[in-house]
Coordinates of N, CA and C in Angstrom, one line a residue:
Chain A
X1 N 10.3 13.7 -9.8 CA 9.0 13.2 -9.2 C 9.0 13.6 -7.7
X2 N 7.7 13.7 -7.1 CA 7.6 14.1 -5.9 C 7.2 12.6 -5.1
X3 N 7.6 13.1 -3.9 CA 7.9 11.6 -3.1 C 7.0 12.2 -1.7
X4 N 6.6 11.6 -1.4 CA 6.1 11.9 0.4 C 5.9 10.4 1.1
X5 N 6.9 10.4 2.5 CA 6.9 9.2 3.2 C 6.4 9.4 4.6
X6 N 5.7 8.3 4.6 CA 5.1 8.1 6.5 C 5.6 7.3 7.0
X7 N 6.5 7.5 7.7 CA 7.3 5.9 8.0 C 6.8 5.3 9.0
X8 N 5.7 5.7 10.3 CA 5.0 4.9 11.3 C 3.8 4.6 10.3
X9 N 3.6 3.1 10.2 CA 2.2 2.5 9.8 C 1.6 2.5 10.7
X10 N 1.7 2.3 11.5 CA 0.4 2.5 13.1 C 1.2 3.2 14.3
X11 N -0.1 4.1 15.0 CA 0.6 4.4 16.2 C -0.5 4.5 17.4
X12 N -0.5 4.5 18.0 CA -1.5 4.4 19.3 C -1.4 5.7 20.3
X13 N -2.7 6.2 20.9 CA -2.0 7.0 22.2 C -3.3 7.1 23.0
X14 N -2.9 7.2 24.3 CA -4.3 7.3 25.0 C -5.0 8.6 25.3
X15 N -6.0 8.3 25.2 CA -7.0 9.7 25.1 C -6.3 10.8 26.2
X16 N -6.7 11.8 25.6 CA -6.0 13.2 26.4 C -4.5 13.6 26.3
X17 N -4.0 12.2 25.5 CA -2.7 12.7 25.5 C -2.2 13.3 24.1
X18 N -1.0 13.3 24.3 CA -0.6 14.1 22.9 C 0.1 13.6 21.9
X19 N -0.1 13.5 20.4 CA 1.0 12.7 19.7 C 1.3 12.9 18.4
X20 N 2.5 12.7 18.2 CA 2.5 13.1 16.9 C 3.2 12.4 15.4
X21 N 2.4 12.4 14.7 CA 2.8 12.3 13.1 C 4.0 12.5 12.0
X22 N 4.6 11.7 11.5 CA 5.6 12.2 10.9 C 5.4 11.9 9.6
X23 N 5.8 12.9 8.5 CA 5.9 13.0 7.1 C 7.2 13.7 6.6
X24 N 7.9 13.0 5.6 CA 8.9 13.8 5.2 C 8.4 13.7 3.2
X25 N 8.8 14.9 2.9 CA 8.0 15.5 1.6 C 9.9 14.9 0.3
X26 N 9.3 15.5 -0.7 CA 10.9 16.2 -1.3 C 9.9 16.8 -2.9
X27 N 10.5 18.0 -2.9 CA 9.9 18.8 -4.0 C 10.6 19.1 -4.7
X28 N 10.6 20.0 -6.0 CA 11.4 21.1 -7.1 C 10.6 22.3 -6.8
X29 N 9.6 22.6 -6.0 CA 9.4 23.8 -6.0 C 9.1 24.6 -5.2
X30 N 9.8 25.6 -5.0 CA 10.4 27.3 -4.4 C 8.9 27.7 -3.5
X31 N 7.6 27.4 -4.2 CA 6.6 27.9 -3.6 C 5.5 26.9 -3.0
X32 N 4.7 26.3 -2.1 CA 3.9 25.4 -2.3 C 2.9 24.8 -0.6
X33 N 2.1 24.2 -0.7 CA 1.1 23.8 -0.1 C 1.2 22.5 0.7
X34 N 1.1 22.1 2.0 CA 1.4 21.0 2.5 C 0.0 20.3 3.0
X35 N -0.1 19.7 2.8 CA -1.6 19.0 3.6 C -2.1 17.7 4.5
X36 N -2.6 17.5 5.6 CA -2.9 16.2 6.2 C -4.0 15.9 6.0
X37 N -4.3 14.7 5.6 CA -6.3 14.5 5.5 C -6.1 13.3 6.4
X38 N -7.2 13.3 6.9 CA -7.8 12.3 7.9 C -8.8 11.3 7.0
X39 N -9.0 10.1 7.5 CA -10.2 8.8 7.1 C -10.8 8.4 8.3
X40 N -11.3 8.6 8.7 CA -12.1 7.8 9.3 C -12.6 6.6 9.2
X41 N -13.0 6.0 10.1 CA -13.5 4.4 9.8 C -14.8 3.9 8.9
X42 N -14.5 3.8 7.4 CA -15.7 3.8 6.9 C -16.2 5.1 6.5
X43 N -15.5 6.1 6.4 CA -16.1 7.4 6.3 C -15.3 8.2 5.3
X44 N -15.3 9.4 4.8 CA -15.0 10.1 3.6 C -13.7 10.4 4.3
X45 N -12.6 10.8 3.5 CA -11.8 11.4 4.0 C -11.9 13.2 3.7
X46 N -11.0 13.8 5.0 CA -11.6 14.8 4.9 C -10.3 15.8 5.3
X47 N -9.7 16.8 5.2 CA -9.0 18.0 5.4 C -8.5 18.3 6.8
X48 N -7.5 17.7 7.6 CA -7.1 18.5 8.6 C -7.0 19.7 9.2
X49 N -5.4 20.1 7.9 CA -4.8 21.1 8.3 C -4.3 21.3 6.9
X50 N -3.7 22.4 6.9 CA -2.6 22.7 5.4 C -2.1 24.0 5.3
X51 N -0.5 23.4 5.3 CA 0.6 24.9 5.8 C 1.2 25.0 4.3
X52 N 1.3 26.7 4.6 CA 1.6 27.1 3.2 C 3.5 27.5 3.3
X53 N 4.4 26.9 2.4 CA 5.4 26.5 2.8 C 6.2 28.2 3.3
X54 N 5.7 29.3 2.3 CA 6.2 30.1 2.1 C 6.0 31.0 3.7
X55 N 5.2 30.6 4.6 CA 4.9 31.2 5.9 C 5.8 30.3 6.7
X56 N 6.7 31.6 7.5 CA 6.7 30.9 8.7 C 6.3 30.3 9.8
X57 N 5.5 30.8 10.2 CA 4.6 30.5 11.1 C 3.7 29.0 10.8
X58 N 3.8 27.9 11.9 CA 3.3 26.5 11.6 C 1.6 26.9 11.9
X59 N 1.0 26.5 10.6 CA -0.7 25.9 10.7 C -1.2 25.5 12.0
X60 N -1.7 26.3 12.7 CA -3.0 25.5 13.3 C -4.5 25.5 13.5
X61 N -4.8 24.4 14.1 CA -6.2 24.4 13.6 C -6.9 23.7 14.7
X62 N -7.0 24.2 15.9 CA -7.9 23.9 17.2 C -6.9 23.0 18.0
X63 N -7.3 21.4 18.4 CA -6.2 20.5 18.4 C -4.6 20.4 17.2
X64 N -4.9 20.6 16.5 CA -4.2 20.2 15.3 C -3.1 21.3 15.0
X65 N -1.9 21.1 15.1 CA -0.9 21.6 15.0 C 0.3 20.8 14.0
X66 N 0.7 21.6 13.1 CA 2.3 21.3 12.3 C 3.5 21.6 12.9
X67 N 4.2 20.9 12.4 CA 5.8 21.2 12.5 C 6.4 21.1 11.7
X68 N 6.3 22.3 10.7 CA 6.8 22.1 9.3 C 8.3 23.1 9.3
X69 N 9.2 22.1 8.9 CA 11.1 22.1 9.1 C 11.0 22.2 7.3
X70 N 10.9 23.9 6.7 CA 10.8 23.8 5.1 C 12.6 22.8 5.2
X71 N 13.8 23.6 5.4 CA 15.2 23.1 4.9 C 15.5 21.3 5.3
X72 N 14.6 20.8 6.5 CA 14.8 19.2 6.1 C 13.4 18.6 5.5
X73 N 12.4 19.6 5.0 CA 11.2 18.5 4.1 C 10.6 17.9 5.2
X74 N 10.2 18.3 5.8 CA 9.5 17.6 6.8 C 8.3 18.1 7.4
X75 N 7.0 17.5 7.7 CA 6.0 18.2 7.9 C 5.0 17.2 8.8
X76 N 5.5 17.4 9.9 CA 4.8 16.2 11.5 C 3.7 16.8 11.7
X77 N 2.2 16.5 12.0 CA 1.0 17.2 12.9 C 1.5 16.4 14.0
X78 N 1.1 17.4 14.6 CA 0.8 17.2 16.3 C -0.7 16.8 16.1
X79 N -1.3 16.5 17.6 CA -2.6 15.7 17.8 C -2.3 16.3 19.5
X80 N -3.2 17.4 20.1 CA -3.2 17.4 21.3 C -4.4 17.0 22.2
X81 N -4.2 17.0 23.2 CA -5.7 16.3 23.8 C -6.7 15.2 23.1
X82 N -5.9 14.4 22.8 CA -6.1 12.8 21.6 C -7.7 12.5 22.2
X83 N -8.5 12.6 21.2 CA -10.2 12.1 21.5 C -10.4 11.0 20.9
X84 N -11.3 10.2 21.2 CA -11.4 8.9 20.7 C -11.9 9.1 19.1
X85 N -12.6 10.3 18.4 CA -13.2 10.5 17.5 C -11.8 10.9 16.2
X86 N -10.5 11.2 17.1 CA -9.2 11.2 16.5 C -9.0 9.6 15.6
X87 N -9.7 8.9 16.2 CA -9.0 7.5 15.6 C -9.6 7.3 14.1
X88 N -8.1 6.9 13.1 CA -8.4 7.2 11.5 C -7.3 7.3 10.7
X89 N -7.5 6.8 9.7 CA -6.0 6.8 8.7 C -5.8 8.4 8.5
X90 N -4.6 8.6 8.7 CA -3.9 10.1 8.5 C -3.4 9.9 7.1
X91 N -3.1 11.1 6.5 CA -2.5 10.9 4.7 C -1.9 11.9 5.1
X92 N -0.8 12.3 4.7 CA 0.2 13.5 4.6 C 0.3 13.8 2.3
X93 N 0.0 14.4 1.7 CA 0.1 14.7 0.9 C 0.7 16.0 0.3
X94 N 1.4 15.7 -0.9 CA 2.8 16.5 -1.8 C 1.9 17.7 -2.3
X95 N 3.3 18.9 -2.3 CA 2.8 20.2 -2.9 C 1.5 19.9 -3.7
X96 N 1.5 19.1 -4.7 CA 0.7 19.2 -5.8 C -0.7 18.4 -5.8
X97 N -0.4 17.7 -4.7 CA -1.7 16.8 -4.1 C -1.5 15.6 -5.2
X98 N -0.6 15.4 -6.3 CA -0.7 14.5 -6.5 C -0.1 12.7 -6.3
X99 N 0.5 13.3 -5.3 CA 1.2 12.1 -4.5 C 0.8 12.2 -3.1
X100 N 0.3 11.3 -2.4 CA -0.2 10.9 -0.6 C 1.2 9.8 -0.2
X101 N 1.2 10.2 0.9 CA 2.1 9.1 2.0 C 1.3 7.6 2.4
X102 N 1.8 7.0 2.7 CA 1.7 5.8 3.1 C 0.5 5.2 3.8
X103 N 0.3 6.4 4.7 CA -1.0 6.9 5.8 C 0.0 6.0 7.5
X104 N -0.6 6.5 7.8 CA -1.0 6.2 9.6 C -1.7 6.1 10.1
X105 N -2.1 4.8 10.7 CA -2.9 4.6 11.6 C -3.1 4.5 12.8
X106 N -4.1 5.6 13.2 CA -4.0 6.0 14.7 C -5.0 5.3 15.2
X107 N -4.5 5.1 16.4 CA -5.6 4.7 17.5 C -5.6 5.3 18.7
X108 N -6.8 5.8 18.7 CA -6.7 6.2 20.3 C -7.5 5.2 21.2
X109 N -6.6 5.4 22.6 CA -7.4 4.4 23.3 C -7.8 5.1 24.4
X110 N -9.3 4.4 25.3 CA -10.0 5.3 26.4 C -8.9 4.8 27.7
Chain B
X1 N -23.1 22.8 0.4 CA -22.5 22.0 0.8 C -21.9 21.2 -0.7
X2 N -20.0 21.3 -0.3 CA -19.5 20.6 -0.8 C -20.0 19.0 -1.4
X3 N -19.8 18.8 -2.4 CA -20.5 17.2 -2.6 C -19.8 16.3 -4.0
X4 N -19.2 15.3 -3.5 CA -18.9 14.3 -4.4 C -19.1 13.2 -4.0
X5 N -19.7 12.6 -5.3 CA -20.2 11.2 -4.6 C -20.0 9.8 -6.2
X6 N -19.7 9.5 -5.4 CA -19.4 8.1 -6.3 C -20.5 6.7 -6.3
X7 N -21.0 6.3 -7.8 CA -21.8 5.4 -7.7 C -22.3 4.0 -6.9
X8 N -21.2 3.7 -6.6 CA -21.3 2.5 -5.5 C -20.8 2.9 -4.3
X9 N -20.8 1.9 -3.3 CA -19.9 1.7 -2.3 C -19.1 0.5 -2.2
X10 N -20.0 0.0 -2.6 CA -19.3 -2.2 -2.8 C -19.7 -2.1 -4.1
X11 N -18.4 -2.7 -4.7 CA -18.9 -3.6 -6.0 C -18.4 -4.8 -5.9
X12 N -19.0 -5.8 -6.7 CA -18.0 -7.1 -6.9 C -17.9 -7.6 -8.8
X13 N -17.2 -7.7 -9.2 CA -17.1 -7.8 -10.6 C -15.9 -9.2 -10.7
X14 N -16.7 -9.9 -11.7 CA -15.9 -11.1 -12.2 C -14.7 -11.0 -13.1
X15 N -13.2 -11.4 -13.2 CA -12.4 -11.1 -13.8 C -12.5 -11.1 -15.3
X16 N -12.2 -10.2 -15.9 CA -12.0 -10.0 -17.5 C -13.5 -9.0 -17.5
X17 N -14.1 -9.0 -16.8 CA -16.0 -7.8 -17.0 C -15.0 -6.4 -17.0
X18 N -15.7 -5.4 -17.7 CA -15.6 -4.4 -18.2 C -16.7 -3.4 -17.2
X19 N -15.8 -2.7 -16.2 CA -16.3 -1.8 -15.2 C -16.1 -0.3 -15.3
X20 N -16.8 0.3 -14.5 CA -17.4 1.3 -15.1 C -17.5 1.6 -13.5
X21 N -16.5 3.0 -13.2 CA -16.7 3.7 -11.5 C -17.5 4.9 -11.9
X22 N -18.4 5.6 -11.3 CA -18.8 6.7 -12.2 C -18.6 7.9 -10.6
X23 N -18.2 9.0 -10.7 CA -18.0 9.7 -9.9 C -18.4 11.1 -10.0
X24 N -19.6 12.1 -9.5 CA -20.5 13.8 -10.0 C -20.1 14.6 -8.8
X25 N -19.4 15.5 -9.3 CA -19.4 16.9 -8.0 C -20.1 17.6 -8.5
X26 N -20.8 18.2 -7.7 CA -21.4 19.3 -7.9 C -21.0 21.0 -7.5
X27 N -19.7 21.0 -7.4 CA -19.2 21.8 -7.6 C -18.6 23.0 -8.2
X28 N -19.4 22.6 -9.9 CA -18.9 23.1 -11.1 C -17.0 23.6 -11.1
X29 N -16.3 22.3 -10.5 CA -14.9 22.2 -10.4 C -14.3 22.0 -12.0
X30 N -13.5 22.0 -12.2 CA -12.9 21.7 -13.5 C -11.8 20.5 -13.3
X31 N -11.5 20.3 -12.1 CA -9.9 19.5 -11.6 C -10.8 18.3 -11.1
X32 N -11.1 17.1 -11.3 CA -11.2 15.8 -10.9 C -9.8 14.7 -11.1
X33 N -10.4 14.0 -9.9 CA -9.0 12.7 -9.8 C -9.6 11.6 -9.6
X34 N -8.7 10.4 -9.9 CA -9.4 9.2 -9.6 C -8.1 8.5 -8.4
X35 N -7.7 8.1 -7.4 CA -7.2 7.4 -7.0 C -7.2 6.1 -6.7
X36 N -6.1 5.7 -6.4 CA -6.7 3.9 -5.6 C -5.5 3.9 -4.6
X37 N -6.6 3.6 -3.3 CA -6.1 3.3 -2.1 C -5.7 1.6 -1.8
X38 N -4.5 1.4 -0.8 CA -4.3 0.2 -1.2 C -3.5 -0.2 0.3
X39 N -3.8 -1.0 1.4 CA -2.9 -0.9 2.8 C -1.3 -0.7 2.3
X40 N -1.0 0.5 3.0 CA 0.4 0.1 3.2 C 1.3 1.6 2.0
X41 N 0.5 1.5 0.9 CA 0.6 1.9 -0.4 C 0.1 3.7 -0.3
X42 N -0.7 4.2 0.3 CA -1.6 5.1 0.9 C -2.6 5.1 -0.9
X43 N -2.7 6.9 -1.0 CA -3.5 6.8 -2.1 C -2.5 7.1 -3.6
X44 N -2.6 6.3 -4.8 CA -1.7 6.5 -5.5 C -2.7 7.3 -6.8
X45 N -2.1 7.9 -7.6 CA -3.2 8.7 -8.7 C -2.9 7.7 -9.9
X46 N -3.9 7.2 -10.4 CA -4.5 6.6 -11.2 C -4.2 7.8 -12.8
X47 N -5.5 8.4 -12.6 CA -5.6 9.8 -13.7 C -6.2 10.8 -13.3
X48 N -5.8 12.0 -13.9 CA -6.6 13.0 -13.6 C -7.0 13.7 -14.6
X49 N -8.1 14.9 -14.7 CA -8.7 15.8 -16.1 C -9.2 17.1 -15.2
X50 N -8.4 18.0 -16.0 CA -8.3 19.8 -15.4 C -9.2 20.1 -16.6
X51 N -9.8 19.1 -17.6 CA -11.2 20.3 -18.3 C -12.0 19.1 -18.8
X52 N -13.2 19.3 -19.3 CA -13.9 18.4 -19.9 C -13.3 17.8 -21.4
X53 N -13.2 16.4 -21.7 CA -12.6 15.8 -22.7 C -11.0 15.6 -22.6
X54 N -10.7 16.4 -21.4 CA -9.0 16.5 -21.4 C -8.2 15.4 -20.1
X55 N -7.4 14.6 -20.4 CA -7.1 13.4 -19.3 C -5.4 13.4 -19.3
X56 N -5.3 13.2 -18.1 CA -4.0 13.4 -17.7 C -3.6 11.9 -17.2
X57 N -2.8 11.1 -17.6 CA -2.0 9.3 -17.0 C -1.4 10.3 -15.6
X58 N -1.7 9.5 -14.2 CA -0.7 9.2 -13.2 C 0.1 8.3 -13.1
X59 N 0.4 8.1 -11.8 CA 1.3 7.0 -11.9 C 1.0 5.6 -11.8
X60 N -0.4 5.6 -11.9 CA -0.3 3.7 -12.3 C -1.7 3.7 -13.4
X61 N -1.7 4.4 -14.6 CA -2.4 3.9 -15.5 C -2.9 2.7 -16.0
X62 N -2.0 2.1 -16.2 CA -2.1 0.7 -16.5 C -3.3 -0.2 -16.2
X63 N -4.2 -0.5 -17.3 CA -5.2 -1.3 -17.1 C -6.6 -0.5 -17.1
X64 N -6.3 0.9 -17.1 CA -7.7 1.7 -16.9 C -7.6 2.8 -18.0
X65 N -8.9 3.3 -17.8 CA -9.1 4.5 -18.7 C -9.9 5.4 -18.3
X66 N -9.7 6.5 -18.7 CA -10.9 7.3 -18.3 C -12.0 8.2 -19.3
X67 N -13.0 8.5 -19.1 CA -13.7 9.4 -19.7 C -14.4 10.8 -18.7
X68 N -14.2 11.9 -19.6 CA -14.9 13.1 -18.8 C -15.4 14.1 -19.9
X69 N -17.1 13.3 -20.7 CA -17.4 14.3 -21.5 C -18.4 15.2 -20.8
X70 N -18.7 15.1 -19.1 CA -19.3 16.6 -19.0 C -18.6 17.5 -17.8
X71 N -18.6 18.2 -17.5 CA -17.7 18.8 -16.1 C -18.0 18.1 -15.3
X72 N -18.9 18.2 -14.6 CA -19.5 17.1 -13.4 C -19.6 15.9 -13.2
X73 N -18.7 14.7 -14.2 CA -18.7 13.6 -14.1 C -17.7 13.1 -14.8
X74 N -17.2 12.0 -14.1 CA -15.8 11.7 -14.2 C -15.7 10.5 -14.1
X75 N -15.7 8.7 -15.0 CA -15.8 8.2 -14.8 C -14.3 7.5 -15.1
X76 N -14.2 6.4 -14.1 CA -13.1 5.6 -14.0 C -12.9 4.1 -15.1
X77 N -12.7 3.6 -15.7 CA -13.4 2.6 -16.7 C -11.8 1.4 -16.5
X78 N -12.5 0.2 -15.8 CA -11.0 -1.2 -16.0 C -11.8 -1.8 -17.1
X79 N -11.1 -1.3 -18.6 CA -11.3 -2.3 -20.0 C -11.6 -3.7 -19.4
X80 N -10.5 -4.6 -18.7 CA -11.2 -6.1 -18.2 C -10.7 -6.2 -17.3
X81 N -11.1 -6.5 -15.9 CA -10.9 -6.4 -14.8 C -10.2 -8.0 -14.4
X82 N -9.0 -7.1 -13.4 CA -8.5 -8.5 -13.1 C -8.0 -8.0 -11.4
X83 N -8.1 -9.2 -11.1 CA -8.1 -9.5 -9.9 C -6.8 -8.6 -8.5
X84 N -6.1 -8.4 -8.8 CA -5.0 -6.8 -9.0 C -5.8 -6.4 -8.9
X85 N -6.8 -5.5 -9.5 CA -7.5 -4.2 -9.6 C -8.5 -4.7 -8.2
X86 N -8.2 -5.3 -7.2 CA -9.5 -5.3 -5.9 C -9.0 -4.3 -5.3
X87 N -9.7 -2.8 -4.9 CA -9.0 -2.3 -4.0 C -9.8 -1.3 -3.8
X88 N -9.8 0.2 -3.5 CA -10.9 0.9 -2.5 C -10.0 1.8 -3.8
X89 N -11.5 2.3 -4.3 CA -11.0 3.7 -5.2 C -11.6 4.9 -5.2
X90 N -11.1 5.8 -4.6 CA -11.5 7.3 -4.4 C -11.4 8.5 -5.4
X91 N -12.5 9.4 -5.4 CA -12.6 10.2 -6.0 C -12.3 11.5 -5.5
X92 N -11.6 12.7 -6.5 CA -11.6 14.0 -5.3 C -11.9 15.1 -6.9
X93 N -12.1 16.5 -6.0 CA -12.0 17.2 -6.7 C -11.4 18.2 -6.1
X94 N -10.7 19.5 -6.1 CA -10.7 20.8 -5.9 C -10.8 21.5 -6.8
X95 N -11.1 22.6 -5.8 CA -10.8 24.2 -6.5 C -10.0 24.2 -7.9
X96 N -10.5 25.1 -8.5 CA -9.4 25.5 -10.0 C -8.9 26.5 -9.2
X97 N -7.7 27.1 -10.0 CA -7.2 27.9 -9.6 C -5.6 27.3 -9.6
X98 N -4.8 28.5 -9.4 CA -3.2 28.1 -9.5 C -2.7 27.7 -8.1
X99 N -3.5 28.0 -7.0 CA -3.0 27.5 -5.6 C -3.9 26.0 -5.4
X100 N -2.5 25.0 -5.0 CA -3.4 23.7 -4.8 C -4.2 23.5 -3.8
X101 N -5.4 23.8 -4.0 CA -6.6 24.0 -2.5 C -7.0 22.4 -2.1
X102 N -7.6 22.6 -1.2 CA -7.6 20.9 -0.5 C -8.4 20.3 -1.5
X103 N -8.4 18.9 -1.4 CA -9.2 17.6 -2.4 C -10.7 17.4 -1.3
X104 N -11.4 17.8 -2.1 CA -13.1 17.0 -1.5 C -12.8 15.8 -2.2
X105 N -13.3 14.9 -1.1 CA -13.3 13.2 -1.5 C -14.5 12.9 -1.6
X106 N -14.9 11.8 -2.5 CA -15.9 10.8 -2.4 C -15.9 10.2 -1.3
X107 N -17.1 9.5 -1.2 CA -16.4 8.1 -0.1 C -15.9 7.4 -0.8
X108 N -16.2 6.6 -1.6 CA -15.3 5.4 -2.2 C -16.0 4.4 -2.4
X109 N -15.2 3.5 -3.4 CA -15.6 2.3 -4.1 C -15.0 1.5 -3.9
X110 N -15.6 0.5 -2.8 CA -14.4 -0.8 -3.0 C -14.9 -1.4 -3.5
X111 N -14.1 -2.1 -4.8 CA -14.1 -2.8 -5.3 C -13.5 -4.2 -5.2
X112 N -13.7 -5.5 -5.7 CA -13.5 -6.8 -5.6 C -13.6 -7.4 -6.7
X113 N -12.3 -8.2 -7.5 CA -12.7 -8.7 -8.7 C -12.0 -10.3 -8.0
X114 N -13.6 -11.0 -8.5 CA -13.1 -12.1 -7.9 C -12.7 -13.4 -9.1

């Protein structure tokens, strides 16, 4: 079975600053897909970022940056220049999408 | 524009009533999911169906059931609702295909059985 953990339940940071997310995954398979979705307050959740395991090179996507460690299972976004519109439950979700993490909740403050 | 959308936004249902989440992409996707979000717990999969009439148990079946007799709709069904089952339940779909492409979400159903 696939497992994915977020071990910070809340984290805070003040606007403009930088911070970052942690997820640790565990898989059986050789090839596969990493993903962070965001929630918003009251609002749909929606697609980050998503690093494909088999590339070296870490995903990015404007602000939004990974740090994906394939040999320790581990897959942190960064969050640079933290905007108040950042604030929102994060999900880190398994190869298969059928397992999510814990979530995180961020707050940014002005 | 992507679109999934689920019947309510609030429900409230009395315990032992027989509920009914109903959730339509229009997508012409083949892969729907039902989740339930829960503090602390993140999102756990309920069930899922990769074709019409075909249903897959996740990991907490228990208590529900599903039906998917057209592609585009995917309903969630608690035979008799109990008080356990209060919780915010999300819908997604993606892409077919052999690469797992990102989940379009519903907003969501919270639900309340009081």
């Amino acid at each position: 079975a696939q497992t994915v953990t977020q071990s910070q339940p809340e984290m805070s940071v003040q606007e403009a600053e930088t911070v970052t997310l942690s997820c640790t995954y565990d898989t059986s398979e050789s090839n596969y897909y990493l993903f962070w979705y965001k929630q918003p307050p009251s609002r749909q959740m929606i697609l980050v970022i998503r690093q494909e395991a088999y590339k070296q090179q870490n995903a990015t996507e404007n602000r939004f940056s990974v740090n994906f460690q394939k040999a320790a299972k581990s897959f942190s976004l960064k969050i640079s220049d933290s905007q108040l519109g950042d604030t929102a439950m994060y999900f880190c979700a398994s190869p298969s999408q059928l397992t999510f993490g814990g979530g995180t909740r961020l707050m940014v403050k002005p | 524009d992507v679109k999934v959308t689920q019947s309510s936004r609030y429900l409230v249902k009395r315990t032992g009533e027989k509920v009914f989440l109903e959730c339509v992409q229009d997508m012409d996707h083949e892969n729907m999911f039902w989740y339930r979000q829960d503090p602390g717990l993140g999102l756990r999969l309920i069930y899922f169906s990769y074709d019409v009439k075909m249903k897959e148990k996740g990991d907490i079946p228990e208590g529900y059931s599903v039906s998917r007799e057209k592609k585009e709709r995917f309903s969630l069904i608690l035979e008799s609702a109990s008080t356990n089952q209060t919780s915010m339940y999300l819908c997604a779909s993606p892409p077919g295909g052999q690469l797992p492409y990102e989940q379009y979400f519903g907003p969501g159903t919270r639900l309340t059985v009081t």
